[in-house]
Short mmCIF file of C-alpha atoms and ligand atoms in Angstrom, two decimals:
data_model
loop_
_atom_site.label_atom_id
_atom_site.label_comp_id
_atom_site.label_asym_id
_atom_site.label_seq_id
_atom_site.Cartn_x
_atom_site.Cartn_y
_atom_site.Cartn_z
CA UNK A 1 -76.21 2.96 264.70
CA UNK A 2 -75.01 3.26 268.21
CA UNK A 3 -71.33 1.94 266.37
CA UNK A 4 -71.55 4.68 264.41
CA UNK A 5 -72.32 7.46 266.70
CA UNK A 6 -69.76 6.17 269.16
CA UNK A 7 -67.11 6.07 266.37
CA UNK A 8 -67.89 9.59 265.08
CA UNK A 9 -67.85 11.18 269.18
CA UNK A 10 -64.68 9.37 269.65
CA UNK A 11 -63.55 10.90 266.23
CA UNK A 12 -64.87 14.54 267.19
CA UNK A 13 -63.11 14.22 270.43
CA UNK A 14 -59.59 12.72 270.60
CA UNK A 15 -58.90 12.87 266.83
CA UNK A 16 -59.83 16.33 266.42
CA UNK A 17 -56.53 17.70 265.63
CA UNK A 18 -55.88 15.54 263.19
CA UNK A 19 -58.11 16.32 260.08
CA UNK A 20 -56.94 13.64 257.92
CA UNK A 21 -58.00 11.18 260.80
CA UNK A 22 -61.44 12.38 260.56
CA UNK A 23 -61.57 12.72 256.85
CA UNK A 24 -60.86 8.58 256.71
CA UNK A 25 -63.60 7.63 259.49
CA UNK A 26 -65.56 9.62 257.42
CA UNK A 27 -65.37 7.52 254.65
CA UNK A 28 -65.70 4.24 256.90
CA UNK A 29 -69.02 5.59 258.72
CA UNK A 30 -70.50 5.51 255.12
CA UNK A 31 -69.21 2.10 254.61
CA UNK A 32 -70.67 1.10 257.96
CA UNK A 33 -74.48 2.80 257.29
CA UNK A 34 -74.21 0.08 254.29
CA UNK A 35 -73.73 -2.47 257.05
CA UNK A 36 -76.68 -2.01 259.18
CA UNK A 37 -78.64 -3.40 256.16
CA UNK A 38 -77.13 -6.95 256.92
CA UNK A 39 -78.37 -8.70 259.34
CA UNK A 40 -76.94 -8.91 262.99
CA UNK A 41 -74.18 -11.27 264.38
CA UNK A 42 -70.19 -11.26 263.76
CA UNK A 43 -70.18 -13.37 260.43
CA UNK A 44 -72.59 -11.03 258.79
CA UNK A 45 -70.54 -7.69 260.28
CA UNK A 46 -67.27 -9.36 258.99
CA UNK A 47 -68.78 -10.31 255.68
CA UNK A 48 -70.07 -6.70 255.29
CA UNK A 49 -66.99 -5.14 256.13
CA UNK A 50 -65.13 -7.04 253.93
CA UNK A 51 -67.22 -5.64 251.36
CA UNK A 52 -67.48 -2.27 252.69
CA UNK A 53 -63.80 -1.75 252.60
CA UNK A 54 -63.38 -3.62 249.34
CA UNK A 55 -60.94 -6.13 251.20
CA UNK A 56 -58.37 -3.37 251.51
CA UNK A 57 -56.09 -3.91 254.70
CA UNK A 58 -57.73 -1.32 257.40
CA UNK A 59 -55.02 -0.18 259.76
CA UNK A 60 -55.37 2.60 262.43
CA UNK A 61 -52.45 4.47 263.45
CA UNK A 62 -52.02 6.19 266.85
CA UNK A 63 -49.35 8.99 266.25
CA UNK A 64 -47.72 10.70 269.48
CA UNK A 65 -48.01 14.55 267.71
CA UNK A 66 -45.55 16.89 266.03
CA UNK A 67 -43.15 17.33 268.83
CA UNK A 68 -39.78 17.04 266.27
CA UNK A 69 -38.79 17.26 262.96
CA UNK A 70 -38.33 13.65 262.64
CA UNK A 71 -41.89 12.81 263.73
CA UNK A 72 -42.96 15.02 261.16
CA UNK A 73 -40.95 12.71 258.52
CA UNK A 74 -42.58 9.51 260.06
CA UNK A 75 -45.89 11.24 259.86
CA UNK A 76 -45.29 11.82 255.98
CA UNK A 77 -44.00 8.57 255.41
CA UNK A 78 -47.31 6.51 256.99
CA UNK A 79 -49.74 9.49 255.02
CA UNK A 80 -48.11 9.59 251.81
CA UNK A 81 -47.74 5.45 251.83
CA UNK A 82 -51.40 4.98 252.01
CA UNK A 83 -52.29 8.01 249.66
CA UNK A 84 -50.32 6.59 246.86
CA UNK A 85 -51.61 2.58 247.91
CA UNK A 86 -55.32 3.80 248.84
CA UNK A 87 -56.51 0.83 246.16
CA UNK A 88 -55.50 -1.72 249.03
CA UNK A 89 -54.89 0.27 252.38
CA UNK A 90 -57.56 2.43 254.09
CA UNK A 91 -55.04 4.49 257.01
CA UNK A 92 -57.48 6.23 260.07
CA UNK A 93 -54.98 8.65 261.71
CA UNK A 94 -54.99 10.08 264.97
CA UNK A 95 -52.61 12.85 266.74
CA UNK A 96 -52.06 12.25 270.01
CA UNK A 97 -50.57 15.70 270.64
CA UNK A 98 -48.52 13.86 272.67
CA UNK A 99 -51.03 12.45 276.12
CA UNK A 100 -51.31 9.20 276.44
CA UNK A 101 -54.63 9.70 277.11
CA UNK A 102 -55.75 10.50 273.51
CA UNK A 103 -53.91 7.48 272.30
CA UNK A 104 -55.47 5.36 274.57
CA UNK A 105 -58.72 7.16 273.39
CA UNK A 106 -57.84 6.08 269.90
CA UNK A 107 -56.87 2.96 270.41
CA UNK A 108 -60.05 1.86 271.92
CA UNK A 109 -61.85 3.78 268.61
CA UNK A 110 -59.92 1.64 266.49
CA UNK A 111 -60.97 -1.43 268.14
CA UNK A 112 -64.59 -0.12 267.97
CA UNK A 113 -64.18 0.22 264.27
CA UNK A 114 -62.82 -3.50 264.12
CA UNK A 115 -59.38 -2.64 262.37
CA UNK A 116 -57.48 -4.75 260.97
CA UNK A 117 -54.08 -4.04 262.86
CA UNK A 118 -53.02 -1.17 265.30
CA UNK A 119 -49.98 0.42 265.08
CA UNK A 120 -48.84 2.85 267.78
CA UNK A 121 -45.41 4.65 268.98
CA UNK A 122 -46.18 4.92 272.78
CA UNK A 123 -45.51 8.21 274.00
CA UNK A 124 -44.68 6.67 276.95
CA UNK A 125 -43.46 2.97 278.10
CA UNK A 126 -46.10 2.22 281.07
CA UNK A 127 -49.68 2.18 281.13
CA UNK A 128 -50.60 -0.05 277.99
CA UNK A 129 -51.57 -3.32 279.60
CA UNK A 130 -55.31 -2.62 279.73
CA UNK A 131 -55.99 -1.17 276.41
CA UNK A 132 -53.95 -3.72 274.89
CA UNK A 133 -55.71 -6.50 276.22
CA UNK A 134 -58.83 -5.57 274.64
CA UNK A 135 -57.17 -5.69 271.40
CA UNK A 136 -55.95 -8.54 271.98
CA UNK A 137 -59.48 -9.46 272.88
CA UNK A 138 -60.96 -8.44 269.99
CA UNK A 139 -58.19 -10.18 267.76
CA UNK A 140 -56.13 -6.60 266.85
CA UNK A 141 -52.97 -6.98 266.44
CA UNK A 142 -50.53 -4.36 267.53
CA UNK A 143 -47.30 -2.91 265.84
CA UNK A 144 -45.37 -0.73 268.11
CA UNK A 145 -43.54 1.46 265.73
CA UNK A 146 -40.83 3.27 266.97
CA UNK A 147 -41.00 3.51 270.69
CA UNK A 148 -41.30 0.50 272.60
CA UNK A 149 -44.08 -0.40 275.58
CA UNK A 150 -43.24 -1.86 278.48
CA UNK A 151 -45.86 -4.95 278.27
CA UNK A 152 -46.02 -8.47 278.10
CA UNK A 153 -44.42 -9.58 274.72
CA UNK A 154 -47.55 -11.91 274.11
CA UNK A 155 -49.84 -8.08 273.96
CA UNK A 156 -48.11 -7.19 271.28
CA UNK A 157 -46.90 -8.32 267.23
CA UNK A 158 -43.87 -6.72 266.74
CA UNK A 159 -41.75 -3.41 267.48
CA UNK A 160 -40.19 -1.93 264.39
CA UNK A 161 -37.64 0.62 265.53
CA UNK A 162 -34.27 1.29 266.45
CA UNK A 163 -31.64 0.06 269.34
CA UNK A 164 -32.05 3.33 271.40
CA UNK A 165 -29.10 2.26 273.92
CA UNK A 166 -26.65 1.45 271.10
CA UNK A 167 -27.23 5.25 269.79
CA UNK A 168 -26.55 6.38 273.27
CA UNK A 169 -23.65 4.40 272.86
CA UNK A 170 -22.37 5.80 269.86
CA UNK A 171 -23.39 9.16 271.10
CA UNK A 172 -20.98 8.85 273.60
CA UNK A 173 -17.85 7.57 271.39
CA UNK A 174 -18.32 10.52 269.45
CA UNK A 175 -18.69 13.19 271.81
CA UNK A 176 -15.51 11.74 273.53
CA UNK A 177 -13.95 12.07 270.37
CA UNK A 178 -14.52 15.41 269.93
CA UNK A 179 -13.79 16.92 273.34
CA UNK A 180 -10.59 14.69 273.40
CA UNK A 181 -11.78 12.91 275.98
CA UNK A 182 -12.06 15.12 279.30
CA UNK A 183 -14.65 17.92 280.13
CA UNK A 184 -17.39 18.99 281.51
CA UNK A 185 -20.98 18.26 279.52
CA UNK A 186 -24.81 18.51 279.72
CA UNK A 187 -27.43 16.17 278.13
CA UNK A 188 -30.84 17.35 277.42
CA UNK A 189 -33.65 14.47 277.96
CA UNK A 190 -36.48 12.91 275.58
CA UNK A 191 -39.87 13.14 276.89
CA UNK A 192 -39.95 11.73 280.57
CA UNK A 193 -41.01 7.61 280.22
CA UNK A 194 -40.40 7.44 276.57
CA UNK A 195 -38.34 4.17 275.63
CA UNK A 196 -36.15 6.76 273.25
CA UNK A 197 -35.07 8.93 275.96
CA UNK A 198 -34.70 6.19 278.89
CA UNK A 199 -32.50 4.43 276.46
CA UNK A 200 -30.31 6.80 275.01
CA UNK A 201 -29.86 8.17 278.42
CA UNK A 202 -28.82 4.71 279.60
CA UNK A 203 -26.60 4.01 276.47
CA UNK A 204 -25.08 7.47 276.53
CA UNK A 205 -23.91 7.72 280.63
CA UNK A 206 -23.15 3.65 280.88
CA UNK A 207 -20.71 4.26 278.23
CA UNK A 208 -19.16 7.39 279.62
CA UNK A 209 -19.09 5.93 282.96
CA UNK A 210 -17.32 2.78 281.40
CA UNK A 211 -15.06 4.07 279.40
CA UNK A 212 -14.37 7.99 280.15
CA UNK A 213 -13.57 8.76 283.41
CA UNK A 214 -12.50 12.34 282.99
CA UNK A 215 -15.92 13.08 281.51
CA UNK A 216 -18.02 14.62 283.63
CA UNK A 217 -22.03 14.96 282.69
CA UNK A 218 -22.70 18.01 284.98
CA UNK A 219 -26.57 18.34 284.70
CA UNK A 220 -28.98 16.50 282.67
CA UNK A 221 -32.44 17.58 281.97
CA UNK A 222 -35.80 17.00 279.55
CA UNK A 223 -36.18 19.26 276.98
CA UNK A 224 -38.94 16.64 275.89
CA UNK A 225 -37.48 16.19 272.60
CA UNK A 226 -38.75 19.75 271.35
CA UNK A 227 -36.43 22.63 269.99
CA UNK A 228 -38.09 25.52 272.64
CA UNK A 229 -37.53 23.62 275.34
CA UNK A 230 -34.07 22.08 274.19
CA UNK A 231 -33.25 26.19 273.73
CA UNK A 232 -34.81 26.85 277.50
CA UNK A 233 -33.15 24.29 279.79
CA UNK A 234 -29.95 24.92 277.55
CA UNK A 235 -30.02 28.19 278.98
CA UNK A 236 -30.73 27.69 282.18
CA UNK A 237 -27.51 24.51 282.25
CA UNK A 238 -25.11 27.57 280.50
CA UNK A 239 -26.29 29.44 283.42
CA UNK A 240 -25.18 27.35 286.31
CA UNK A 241 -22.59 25.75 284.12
CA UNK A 242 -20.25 28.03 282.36
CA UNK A 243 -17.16 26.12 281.37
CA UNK A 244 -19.01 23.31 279.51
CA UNK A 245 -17.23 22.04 276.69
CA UNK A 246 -20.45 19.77 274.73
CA UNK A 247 -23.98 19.05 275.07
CA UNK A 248 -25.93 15.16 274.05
CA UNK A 249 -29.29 15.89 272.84
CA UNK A 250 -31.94 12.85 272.47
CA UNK A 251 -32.77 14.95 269.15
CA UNK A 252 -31.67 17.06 266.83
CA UNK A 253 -34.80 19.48 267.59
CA UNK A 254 -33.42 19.94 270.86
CA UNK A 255 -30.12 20.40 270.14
CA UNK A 256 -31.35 22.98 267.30
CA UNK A 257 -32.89 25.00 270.52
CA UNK A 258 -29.50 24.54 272.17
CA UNK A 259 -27.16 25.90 269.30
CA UNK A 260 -30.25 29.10 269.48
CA UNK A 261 -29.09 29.30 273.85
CA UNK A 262 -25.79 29.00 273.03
CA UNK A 263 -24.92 31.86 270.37
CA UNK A 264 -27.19 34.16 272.37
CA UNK A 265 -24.87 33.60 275.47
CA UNK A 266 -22.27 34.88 273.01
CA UNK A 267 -20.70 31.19 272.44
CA UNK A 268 -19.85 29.01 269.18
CA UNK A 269 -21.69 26.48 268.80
CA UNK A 270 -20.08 23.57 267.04
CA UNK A 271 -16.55 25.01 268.54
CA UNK A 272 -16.99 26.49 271.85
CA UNK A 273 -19.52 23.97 273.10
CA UNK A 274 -19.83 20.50 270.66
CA UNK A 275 -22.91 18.70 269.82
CA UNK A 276 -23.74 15.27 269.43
CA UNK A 277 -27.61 14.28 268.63
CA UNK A 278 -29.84 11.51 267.92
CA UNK A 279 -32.10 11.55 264.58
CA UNK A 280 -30.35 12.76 261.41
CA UNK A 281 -32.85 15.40 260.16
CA UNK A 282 -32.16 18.14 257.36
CA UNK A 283 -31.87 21.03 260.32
CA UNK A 284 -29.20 19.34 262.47
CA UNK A 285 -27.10 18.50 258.84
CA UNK A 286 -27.76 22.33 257.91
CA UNK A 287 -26.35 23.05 260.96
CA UNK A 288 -23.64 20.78 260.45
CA UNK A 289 -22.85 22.19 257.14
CA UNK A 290 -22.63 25.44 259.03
CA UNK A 291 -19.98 24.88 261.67
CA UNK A 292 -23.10 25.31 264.32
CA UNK A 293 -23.00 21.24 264.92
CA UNK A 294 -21.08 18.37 265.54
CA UNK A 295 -22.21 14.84 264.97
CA UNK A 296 -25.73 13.15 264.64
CA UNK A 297 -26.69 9.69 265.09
CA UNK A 298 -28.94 8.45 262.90
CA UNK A 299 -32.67 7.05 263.42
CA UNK A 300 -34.75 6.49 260.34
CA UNK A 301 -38.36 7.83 260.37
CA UNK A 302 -39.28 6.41 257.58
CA UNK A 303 -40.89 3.13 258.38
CA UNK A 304 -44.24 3.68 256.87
CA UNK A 305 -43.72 1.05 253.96
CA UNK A 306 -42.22 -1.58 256.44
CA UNK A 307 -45.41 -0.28 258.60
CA UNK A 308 -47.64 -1.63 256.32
CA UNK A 309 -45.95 -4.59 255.04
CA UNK A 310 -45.66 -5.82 258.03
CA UNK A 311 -49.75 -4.99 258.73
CA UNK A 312 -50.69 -6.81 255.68
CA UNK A 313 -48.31 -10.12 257.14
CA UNK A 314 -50.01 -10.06 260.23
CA UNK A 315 -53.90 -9.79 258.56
CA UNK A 316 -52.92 -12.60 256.28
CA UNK A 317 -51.79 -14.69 259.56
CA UNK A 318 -47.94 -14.61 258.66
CA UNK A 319 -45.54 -14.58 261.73
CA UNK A 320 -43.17 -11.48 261.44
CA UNK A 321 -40.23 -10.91 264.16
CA UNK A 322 -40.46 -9.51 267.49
CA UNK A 323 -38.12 -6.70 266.67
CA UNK A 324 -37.62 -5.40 263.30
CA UNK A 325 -34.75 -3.29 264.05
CA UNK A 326 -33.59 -0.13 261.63
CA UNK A 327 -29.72 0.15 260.84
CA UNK A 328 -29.09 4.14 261.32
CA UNK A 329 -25.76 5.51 260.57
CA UNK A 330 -23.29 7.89 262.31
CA UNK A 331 -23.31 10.92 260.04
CA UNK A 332 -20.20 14.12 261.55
CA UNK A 333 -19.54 17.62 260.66
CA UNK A 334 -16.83 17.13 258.09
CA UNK A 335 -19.03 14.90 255.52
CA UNK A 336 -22.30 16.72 255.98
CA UNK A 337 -22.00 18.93 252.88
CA UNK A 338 -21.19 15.70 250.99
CA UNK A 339 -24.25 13.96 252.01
CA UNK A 340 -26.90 16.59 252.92
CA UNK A 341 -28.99 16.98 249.17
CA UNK A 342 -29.07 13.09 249.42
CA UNK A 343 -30.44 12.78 253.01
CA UNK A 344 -34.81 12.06 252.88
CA UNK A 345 -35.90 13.87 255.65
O1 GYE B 401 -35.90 10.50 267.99
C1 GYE B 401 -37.58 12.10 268.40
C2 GYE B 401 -39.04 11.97 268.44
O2 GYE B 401 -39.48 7.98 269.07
C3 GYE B 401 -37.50 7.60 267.86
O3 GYE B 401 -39.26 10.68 268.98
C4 GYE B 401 -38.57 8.55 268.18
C5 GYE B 401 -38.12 9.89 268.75
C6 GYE B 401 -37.24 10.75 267.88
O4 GYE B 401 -39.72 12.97 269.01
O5 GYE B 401 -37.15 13.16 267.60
#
């Protein structure tokens, strides 16, 4: 009982904008009044939820929010892998709306609601040792998808996701490219303490540094990898920074916001000013098609079936790598219209 009331307060309080989340404890607090029936002790609880959840593979996923198009497209790709597999997955979701706080708050939920794995993209790199090491404690394993923490490898199974400083990297090759190699710039930031941001800031200025010295990156700012606040400090940089010749966003929500700043200063986008981004979604290659952007780098969202193979590997005791690392593409301006009615998200 007191299981049960914890799990549905937790539920009610940090998973509350996240219906779907609540809709699937839901269905575990029912398997769980079957429980209380057996007796007491860990065999008996294990035994029972075995049963309870039909020996599907329970995983509970701690989502940062809906900050960007592509989190939206990761979002779909966990949901709609456990609708169409709910015979052997059971998925409890939680939005985060991007504190660290709530998925902290979740995390401990799913550990309260013995889980079989926990997958999480940290918001943010620090501040995961503690919660961690109760999973750990209570025999959870943890995928970090997407976003790396910045733990102890032993607190964690494995983190699926991309090489964020070699997409810095390749940010920077291609925005040299397209301002022939001298200028001034601005680069608008991830969310501050995200791996994906430190990362592809690090990639992105190492390389210019290295290999560009007549590029100059005149201010550099987060937009926290969301298109109204990619538009706002865009204005503000065109402000103090009038002769800019290209802008690096972490994402292409940001840079979205920036093309928005930059036509209503009465500039071209795409021509004027160039863009180079990080993600791939259908707005930047829309934007693309339209002369309003430059390049993209890719990073694939759509790591819920790897998500969950790799779950059910780690329930059944199998070893799986330390990094599972995506291969993203480089996609530019003059093949967009080839590709974009073939791109997934
Ligand atoms: O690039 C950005 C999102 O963590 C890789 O987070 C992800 C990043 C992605 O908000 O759009």
């Amino acid at each position: 009982m007191k299981r049960k009331l914890l799990s549905a307060i937790l539920c009610a309080s940090m998973v509350a904008a996240s219906l779907a989340g609540c809709g699937s404890t839901a269905a575990k607090e029912e398997a769980t009044v079957e429980n209380e029936a057996t007796p007491a002790g860990d065999a008996a609880d294990d035994t029972a939820d075995d049963s309870a959840s039909d020996g599907k593979l329970v995983v509970g996923f701690a989502q940062i929010g809906q900050e960007s198009g592509w989190r939206d497209a990761e979002t779909m790709s966990i949901q709609t892998y456990a609708e169409e597999h709910a015979d052997t997955v059971e998925l409890k979701f939680a939005d985060a709306q991007q504190k660290q706080e709530n998925q902290i708050k979740a995390i401990k939920s799913f550990i309260e609601q013995d889980v079989d794995v926990i997958g999480l993209a940290p918001v943010v790199e620090t501040g995961w040792d503690q919660v961690f090491a109760e999973a750990q404690d209570a025999g959870i394993p943890i995928i970090l998808l997407d976003r790396t923490a910045d733990v102890d490898e032993s607190l964690y199974a494995t983190f699926i996701g991309s090489d964020f400083i070699e997409e810095g990297k390749l940010a920077a090759q291609n925005m040299a490219e397209l301002i022939g190699g001298k200028g001034k710039i601005v680069e608008l930031e991830g969310t501050v303490g995200a791996s994906a941001a430190t990362d592809r800031k690090t990639g992105f200025d190492e390389e210019i540094a290295a290999n560009y010295p007549d590029i100059e990156i005149v201010a550099s700012q987060t937009g926290d990898f969301t298109r109204a606040q990619g538009k706002e400090v865009m204005e503000s940089f065109l402000k103090s920074n009038p002769d800019i010749v290209g802008v690096y966003a972490h994402n292409d929500d940001m840079a979205l916001g920036a093309i928005e700043a930059i036509k209503e200063a009465g500039l071209k986008p795409g021509e004027d000013i160039k863009t180079v981004s990080v993600d791939g979604v259908k707005g930047i290659f829309e934007a693309m098609v339209a002369g309003e952007a430059n390049c993209t780098v890719e990073c694939n969202p759509l790591l819920g079936p790897l998500f969950f193979e790799t779950a059910a590997k780690l329930k059944a005791g199998e070893s799986v790598e330390k990094w599972v690392k995506s291969v993203d593409g480089v996609f530019t301006s003059d093949i967009a219209a080839d590709v974009i009615d073939d791109r997934a998200y």
